[in-house]
mmCIF file of C-alpha atoms and ligand atoms in Angstrom:
data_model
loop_
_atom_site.group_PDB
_atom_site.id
_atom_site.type_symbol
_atom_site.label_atom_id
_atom_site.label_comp_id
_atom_site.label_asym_id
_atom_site.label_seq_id
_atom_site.Cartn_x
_atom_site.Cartn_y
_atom_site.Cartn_z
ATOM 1 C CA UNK K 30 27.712 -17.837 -2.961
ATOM 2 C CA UNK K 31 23.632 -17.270 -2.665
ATOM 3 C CA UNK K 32 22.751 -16.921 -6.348
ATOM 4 C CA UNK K 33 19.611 -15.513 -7.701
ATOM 5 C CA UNK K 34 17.988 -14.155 -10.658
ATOM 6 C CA UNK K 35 15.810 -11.548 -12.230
ATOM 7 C CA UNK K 36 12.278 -11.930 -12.844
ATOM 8 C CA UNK K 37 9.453 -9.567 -13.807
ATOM 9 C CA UNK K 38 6.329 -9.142 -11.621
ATOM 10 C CA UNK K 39 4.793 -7.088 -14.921
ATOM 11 C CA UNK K 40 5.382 -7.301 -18.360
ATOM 12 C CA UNK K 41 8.295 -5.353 -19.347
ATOM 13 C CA UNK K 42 10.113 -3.983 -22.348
ATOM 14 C CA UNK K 43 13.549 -4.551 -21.027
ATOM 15 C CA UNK K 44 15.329 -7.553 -22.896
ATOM 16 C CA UNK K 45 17.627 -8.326 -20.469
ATOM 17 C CA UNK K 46 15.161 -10.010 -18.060
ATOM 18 C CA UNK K 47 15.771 -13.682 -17.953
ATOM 19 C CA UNK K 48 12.000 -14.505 -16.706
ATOM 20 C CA UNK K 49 8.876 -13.120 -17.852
ATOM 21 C CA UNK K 50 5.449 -14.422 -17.831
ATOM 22 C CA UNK K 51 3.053 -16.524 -14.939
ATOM 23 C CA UNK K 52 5.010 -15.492 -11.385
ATOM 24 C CA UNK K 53 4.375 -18.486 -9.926
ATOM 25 C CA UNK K 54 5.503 -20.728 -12.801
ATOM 26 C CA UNK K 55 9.091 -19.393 -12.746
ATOM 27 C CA UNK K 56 9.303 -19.098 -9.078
ATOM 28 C CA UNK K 57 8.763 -22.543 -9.446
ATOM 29 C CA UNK K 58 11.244 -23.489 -12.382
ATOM 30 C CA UNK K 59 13.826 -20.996 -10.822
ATOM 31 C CA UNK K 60 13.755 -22.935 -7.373
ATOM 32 C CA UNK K 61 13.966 -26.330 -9.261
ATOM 33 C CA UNK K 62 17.186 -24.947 -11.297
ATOM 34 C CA UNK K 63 18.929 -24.526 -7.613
ATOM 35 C CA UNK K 64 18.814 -20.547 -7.209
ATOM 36 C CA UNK K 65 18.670 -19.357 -3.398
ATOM 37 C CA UNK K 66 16.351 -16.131 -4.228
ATOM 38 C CA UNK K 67 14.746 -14.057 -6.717
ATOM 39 C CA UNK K 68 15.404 -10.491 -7.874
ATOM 40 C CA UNK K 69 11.747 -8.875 -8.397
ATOM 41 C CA UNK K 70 11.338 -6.004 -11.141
ATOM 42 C CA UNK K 71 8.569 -4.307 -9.830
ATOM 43 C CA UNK K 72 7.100 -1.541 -12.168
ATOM 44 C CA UNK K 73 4.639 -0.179 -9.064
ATOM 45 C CA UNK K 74 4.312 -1.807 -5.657
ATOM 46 C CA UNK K 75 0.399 -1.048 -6.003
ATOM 47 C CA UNK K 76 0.195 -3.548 -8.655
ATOM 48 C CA UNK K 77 1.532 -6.089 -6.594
ATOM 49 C CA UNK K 78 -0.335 -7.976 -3.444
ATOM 50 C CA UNK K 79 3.002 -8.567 -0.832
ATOM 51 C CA UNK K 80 1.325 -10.567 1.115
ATOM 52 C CA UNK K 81 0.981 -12.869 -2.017
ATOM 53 C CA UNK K 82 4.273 -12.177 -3.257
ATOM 54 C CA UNK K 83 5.673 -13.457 0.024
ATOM 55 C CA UNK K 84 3.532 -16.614 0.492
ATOM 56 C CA UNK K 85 4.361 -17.445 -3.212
ATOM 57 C CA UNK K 86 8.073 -17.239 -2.549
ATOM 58 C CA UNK K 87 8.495 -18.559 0.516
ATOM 59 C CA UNK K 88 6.165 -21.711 -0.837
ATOM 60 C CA UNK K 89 9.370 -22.331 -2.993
ATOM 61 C CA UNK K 90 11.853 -21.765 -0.658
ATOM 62 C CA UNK K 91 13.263 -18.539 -2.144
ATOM 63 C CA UNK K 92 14.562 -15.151 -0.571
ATOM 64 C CA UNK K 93 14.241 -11.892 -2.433
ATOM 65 C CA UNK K 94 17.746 -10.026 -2.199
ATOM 66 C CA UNK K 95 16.879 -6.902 -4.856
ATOM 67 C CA UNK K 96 14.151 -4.870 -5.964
ATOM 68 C CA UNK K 97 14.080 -3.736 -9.621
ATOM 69 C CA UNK K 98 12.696 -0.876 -10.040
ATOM 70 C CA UNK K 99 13.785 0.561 -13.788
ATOM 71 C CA UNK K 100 10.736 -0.362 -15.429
ATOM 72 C CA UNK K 101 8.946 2.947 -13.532
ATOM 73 C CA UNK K 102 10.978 4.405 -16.371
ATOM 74 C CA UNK K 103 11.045 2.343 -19.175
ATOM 75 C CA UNK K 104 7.077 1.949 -18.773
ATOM 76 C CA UNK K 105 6.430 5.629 -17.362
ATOM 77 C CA UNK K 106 8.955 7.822 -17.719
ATOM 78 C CA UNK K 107 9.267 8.189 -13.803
ATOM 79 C CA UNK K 108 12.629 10.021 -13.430
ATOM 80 C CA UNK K 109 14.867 11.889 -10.569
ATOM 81 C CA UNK K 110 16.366 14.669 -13.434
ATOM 82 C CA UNK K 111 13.599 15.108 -15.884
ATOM 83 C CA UNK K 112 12.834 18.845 -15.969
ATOM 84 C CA UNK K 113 9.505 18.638 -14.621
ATOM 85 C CA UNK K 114 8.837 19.042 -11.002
ATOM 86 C CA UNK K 115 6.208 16.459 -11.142
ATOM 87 C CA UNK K 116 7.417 13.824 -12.441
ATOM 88 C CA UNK K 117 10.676 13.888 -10.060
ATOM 89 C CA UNK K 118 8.698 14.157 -7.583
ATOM 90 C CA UNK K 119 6.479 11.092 -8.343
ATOM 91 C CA UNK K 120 9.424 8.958 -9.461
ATOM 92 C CA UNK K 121 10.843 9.694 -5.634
ATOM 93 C CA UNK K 122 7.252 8.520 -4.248
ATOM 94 C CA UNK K 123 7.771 5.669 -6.070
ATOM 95 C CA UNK K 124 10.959 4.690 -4.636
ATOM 96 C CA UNK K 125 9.640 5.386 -1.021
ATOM 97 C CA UNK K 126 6.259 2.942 -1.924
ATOM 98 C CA UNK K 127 9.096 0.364 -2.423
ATOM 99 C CA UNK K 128 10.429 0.876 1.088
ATOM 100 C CA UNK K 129 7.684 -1.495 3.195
ATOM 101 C CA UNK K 130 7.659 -4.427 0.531
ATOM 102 C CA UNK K 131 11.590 -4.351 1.008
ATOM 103 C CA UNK K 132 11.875 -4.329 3.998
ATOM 104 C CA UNK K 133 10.036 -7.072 4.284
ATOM 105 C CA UNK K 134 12.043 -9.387 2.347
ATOM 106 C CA UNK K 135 15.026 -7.529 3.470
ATOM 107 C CA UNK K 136 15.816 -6.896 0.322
ATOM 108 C CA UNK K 137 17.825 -3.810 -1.520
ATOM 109 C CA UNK K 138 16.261 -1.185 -3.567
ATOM 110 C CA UNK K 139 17.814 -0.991 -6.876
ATOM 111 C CA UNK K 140 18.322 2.567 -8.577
ATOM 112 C CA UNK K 141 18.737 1.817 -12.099
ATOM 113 C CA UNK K 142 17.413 4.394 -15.045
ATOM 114 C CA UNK K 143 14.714 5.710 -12.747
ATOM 115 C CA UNK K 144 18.042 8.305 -12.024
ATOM 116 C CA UNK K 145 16.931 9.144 -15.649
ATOM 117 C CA UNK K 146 18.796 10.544 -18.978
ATOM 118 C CA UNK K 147 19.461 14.058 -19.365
ATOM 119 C CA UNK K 148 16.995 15.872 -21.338
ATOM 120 C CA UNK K 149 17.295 18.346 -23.569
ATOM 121 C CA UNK K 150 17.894 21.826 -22.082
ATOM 122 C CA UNK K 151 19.020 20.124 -18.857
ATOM 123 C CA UNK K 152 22.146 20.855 -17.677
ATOM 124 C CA UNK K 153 24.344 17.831 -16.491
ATOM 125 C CA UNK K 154 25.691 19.713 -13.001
ATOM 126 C CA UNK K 155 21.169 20.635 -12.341
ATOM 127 C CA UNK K 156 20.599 16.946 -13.001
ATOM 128 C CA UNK K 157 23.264 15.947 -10.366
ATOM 129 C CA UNK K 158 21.765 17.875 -8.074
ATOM 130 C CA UNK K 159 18.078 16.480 -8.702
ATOM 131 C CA UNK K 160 19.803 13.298 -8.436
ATOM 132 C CA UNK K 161 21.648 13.637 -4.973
ATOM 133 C CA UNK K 162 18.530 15.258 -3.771
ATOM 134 C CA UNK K 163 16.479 12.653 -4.278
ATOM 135 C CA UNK K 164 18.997 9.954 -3.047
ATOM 136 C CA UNK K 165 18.952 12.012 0.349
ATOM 137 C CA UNK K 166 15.358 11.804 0.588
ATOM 138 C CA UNK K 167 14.573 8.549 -0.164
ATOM 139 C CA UNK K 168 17.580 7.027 1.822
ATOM 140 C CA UNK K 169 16.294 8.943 4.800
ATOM 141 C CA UNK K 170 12.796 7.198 4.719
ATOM 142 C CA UNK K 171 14.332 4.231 4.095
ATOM 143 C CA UNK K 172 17.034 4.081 6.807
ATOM 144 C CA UNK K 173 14.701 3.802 9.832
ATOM 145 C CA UNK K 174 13.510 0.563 8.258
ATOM 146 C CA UNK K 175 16.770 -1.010 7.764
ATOM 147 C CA UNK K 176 16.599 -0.746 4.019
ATOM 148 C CA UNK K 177 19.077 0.108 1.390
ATOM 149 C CA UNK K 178 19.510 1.398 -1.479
ATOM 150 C CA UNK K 179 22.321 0.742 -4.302
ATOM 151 C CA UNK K 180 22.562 2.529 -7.328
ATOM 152 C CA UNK K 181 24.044 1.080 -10.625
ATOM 153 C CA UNK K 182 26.596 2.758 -12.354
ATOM 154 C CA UNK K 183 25.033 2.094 -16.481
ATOM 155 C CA UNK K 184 26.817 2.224 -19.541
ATOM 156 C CA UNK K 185 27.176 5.199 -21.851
ATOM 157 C CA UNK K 186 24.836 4.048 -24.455
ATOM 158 C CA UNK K 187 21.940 3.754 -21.904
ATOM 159 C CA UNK K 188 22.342 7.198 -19.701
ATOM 160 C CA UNK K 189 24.284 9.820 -19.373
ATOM 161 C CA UNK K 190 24.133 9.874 -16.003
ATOM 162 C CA UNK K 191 26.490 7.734 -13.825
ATOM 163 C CA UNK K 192 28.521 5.429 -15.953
ATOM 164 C CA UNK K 193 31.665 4.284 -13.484
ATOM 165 C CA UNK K 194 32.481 2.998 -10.324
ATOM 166 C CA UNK K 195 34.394 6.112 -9.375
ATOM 167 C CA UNK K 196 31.067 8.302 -10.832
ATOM 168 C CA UNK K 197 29.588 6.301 -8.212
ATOM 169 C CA UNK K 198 31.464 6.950 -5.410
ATOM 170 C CA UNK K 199 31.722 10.163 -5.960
ATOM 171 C CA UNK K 200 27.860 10.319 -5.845
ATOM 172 C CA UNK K 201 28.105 8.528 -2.664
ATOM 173 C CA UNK K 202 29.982 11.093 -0.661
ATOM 174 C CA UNK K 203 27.376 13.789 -1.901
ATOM 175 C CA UNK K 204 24.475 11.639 -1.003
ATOM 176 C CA UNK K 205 26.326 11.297 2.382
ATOM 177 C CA UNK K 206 24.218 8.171 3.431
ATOM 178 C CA UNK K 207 25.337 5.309 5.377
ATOM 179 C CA UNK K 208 22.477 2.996 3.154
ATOM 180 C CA UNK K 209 23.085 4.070 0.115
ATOM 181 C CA UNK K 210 25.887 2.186 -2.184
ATOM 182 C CA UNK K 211 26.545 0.603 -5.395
ATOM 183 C CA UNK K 212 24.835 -1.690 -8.008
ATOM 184 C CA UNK K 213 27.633 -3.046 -9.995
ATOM 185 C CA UNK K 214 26.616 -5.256 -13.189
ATOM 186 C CA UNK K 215 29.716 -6.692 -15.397
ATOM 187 C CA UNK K 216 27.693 -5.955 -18.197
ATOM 188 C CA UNK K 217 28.158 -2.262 -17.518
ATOM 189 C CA UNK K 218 31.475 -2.808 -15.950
ATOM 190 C CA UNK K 219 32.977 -4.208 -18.964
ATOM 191 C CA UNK K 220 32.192 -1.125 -21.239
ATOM 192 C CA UNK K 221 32.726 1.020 -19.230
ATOM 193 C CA UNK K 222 35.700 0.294 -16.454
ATOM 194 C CA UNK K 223 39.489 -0.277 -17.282
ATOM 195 C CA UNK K 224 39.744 -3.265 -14.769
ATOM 196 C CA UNK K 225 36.854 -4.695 -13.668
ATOM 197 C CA UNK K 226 38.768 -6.184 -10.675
ATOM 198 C CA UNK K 227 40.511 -2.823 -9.500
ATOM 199 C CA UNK K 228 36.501 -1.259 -9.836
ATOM 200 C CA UNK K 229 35.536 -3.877 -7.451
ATOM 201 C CA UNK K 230 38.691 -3.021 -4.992
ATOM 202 C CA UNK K 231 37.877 0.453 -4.537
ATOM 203 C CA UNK K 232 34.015 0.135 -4.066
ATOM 204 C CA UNK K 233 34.575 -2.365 -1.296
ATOM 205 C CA UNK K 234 32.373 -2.300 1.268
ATOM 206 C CA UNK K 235 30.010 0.255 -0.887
ATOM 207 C CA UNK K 236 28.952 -2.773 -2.743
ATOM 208 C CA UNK K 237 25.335 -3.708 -1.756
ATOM 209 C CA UNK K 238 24.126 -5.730 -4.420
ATOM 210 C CA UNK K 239 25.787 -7.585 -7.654
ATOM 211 C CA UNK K 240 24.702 -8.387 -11.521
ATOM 212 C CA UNK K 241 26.572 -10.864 -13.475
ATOM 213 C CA UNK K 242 26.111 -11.050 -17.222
ATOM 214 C CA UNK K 243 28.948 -11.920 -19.940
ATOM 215 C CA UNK K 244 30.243 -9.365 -22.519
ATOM 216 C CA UNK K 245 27.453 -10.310 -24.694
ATOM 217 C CA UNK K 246 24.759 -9.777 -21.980
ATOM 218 C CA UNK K 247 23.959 -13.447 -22.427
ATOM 219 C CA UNK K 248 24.887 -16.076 -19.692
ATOM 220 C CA UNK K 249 28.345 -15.683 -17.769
ATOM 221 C CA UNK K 250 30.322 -18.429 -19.881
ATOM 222 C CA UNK K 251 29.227 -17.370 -23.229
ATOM 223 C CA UNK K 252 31.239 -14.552 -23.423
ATOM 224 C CA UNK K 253 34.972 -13.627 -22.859
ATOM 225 C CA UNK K 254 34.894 -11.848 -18.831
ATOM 226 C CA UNK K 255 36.912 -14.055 -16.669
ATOM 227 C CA UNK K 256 34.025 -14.320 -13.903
ATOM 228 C CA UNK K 257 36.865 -16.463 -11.179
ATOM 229 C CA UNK K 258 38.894 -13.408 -10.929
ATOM 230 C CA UNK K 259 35.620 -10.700 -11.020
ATOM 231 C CA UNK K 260 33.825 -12.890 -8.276
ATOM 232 C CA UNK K 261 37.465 -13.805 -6.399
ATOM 233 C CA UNK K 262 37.569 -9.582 -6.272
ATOM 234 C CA UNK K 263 34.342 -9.763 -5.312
ATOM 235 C CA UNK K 264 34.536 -11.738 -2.176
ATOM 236 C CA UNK K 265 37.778 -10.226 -1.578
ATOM 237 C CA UNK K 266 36.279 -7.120 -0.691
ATOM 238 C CA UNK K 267 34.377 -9.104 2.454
ATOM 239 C CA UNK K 268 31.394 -8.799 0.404
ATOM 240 C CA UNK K 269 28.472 -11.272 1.466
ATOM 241 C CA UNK K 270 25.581 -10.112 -0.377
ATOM 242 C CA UNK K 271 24.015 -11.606 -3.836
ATOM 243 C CA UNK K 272 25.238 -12.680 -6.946
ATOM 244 C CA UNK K 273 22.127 -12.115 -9.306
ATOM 245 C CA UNK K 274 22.183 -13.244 -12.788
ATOM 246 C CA UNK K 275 20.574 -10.214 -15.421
ATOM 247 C CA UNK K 276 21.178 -11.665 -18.598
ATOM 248 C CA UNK K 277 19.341 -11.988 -22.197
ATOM 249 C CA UNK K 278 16.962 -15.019 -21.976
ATOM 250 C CA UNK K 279 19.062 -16.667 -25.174
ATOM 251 C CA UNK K 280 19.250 -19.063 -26.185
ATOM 252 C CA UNK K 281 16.297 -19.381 -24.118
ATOM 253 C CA UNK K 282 15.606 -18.724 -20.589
ATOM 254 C CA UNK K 283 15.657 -21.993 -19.107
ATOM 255 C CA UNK K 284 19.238 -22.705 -20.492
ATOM 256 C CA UNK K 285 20.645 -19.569 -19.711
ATOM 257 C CA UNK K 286 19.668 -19.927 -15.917
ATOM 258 C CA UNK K 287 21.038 -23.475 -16.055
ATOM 259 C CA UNK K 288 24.285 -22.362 -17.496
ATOM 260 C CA UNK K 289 24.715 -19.219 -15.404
ATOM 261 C CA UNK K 290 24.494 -21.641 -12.159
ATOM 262 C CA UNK K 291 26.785 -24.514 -14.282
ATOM 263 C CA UNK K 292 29.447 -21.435 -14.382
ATOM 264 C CA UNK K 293 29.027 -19.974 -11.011
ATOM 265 C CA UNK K 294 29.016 -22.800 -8.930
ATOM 266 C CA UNK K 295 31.922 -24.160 -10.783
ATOM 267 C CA UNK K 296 34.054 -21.406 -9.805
HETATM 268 C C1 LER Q 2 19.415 -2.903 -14.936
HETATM 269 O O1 LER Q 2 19.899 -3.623 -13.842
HETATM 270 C C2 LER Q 2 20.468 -2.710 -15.943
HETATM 271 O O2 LER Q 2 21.501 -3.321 -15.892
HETATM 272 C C3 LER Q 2 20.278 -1.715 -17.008
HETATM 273 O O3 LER Q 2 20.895 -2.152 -18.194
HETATM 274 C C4 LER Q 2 18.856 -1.313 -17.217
HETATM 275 O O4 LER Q 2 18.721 -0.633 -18.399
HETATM 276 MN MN1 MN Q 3 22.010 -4.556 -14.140
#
């Protein structure tokens, strides 16, 4: 099981980002708690140096498997369905600028809440078409460089856009894209999906990337999901991809990364 972790190239609002603060510090603590790679929030590519990036993370041995990229939302407002033309348009640029920094890490592009949350005066089917529209584009630039892109279904209380599995796959056959697949987090999963395992089973091979957190959003083992039979479902799908812990950084982050690889490793 390659297990990595979140970490924030900016600061960011977003609570549920284990590490924040001096990148090469926690590259540095995350590689000494045993984690195989790092999942990089990245606000704006621009405001990052890859060349840097990469020499920093290969220096600790680390891959990057994900790139974050919700905080062009919860910093900016970048969306795919807000009403104006502008903005969808630049959060879509700022999906493509992603493209050559993932590639080179060979790493997925995440679509989290830069799909948005519907507006008022926006009309749910209009926003679904935004959406799939913008999927299609930005999967097309992204294909000839080998890069994906997964979306995450996200609970109810944080969009209204996408909240299941099956929402999911649905959007997948619209988007009609052979690199484009799922995010799922048990976080999400646990609010919003009858059986987390039978989610898993019909996502299959759709699965690109994965997010553990318990019920409570804190470590997996300090809440009540039963993470052997979610990760045996998991693997039992023939997926080989990551197992990235995106949890609150309670009781403090160093702990919480120590006890996410205690419980994962265990099972
Ligand atoms: C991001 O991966 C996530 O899980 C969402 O809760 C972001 O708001
Ligand atoms: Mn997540």
């Amino acid at each position: 099981m390659n297990l990595s972790i979140v970490l924030s190239t900016q600061p960011a609002q977003f609570q549920a980002v284990t590490f924040k603060g001096d990148l090469e510090t926690n590259l540095a603590r995350i590689a000494a708690l045993g984690y195989d790679g790092v999942e990089l929030a990245i606000r704006d590519p621009k405001l990052v140096d890859p060349d840097d990036l990469e020499r920093l993370v290969r220096k600790h041995s680390l891959n990057v498997p994900a790139i974050g990229t919700g905080q062009a939302w919860g910093e900016e407002g970048l969306s795919f369905t807000d009403p104006n033309p502008e903005v969808r348009r630049a959060a879509i640029e700022r999906i493509k600028a992603h493209v050559p920094v993932a590639a080179r890490f060979g790493a997925v592009i995440i679509i989290g809440l830069i799909r948005g949350i519907l507006k008022p005066g926006v009309d749910q089917a209009q926003a679904m078409d935004w959406l799939v529209e913008a999927l299609r584009d930005c999967s097309v630039v992204a294909r000839p460089h080998g890069v994906h892109l997964a979306l995450e279904p996200i609970n109810r209380y944080e969009t209204t856009l996408i909240n299941t599995a099956a929402q999911g796959l649905e959007l997948i056959e619209r988007v009609g894209a052979d690199n484009f697949g799922l995010l799922l987090d048990t976080f999400h999963m646990n609010i919003e999906e009858p059986v987390i395992e039978e989610s898993i089973r019909l996502c299959g091979d759709r699965i690109f990337h994965f997010h553990v957190a318990d019920s409570n959003r804190w470590y997996p083992g300090a809440g009540h999901l039963d993470f052997k039979s979610i990760l045996g479902a998991l693997f039992a799908t023939g997926y080989s991809g990551w197992v990235s812990g995106e949890f609150l950084p309670k009781p403090d982050a160093e702990t919480a990364a120590r006890q996410n690889i205690a419980c994962l490793r265990q099972i």
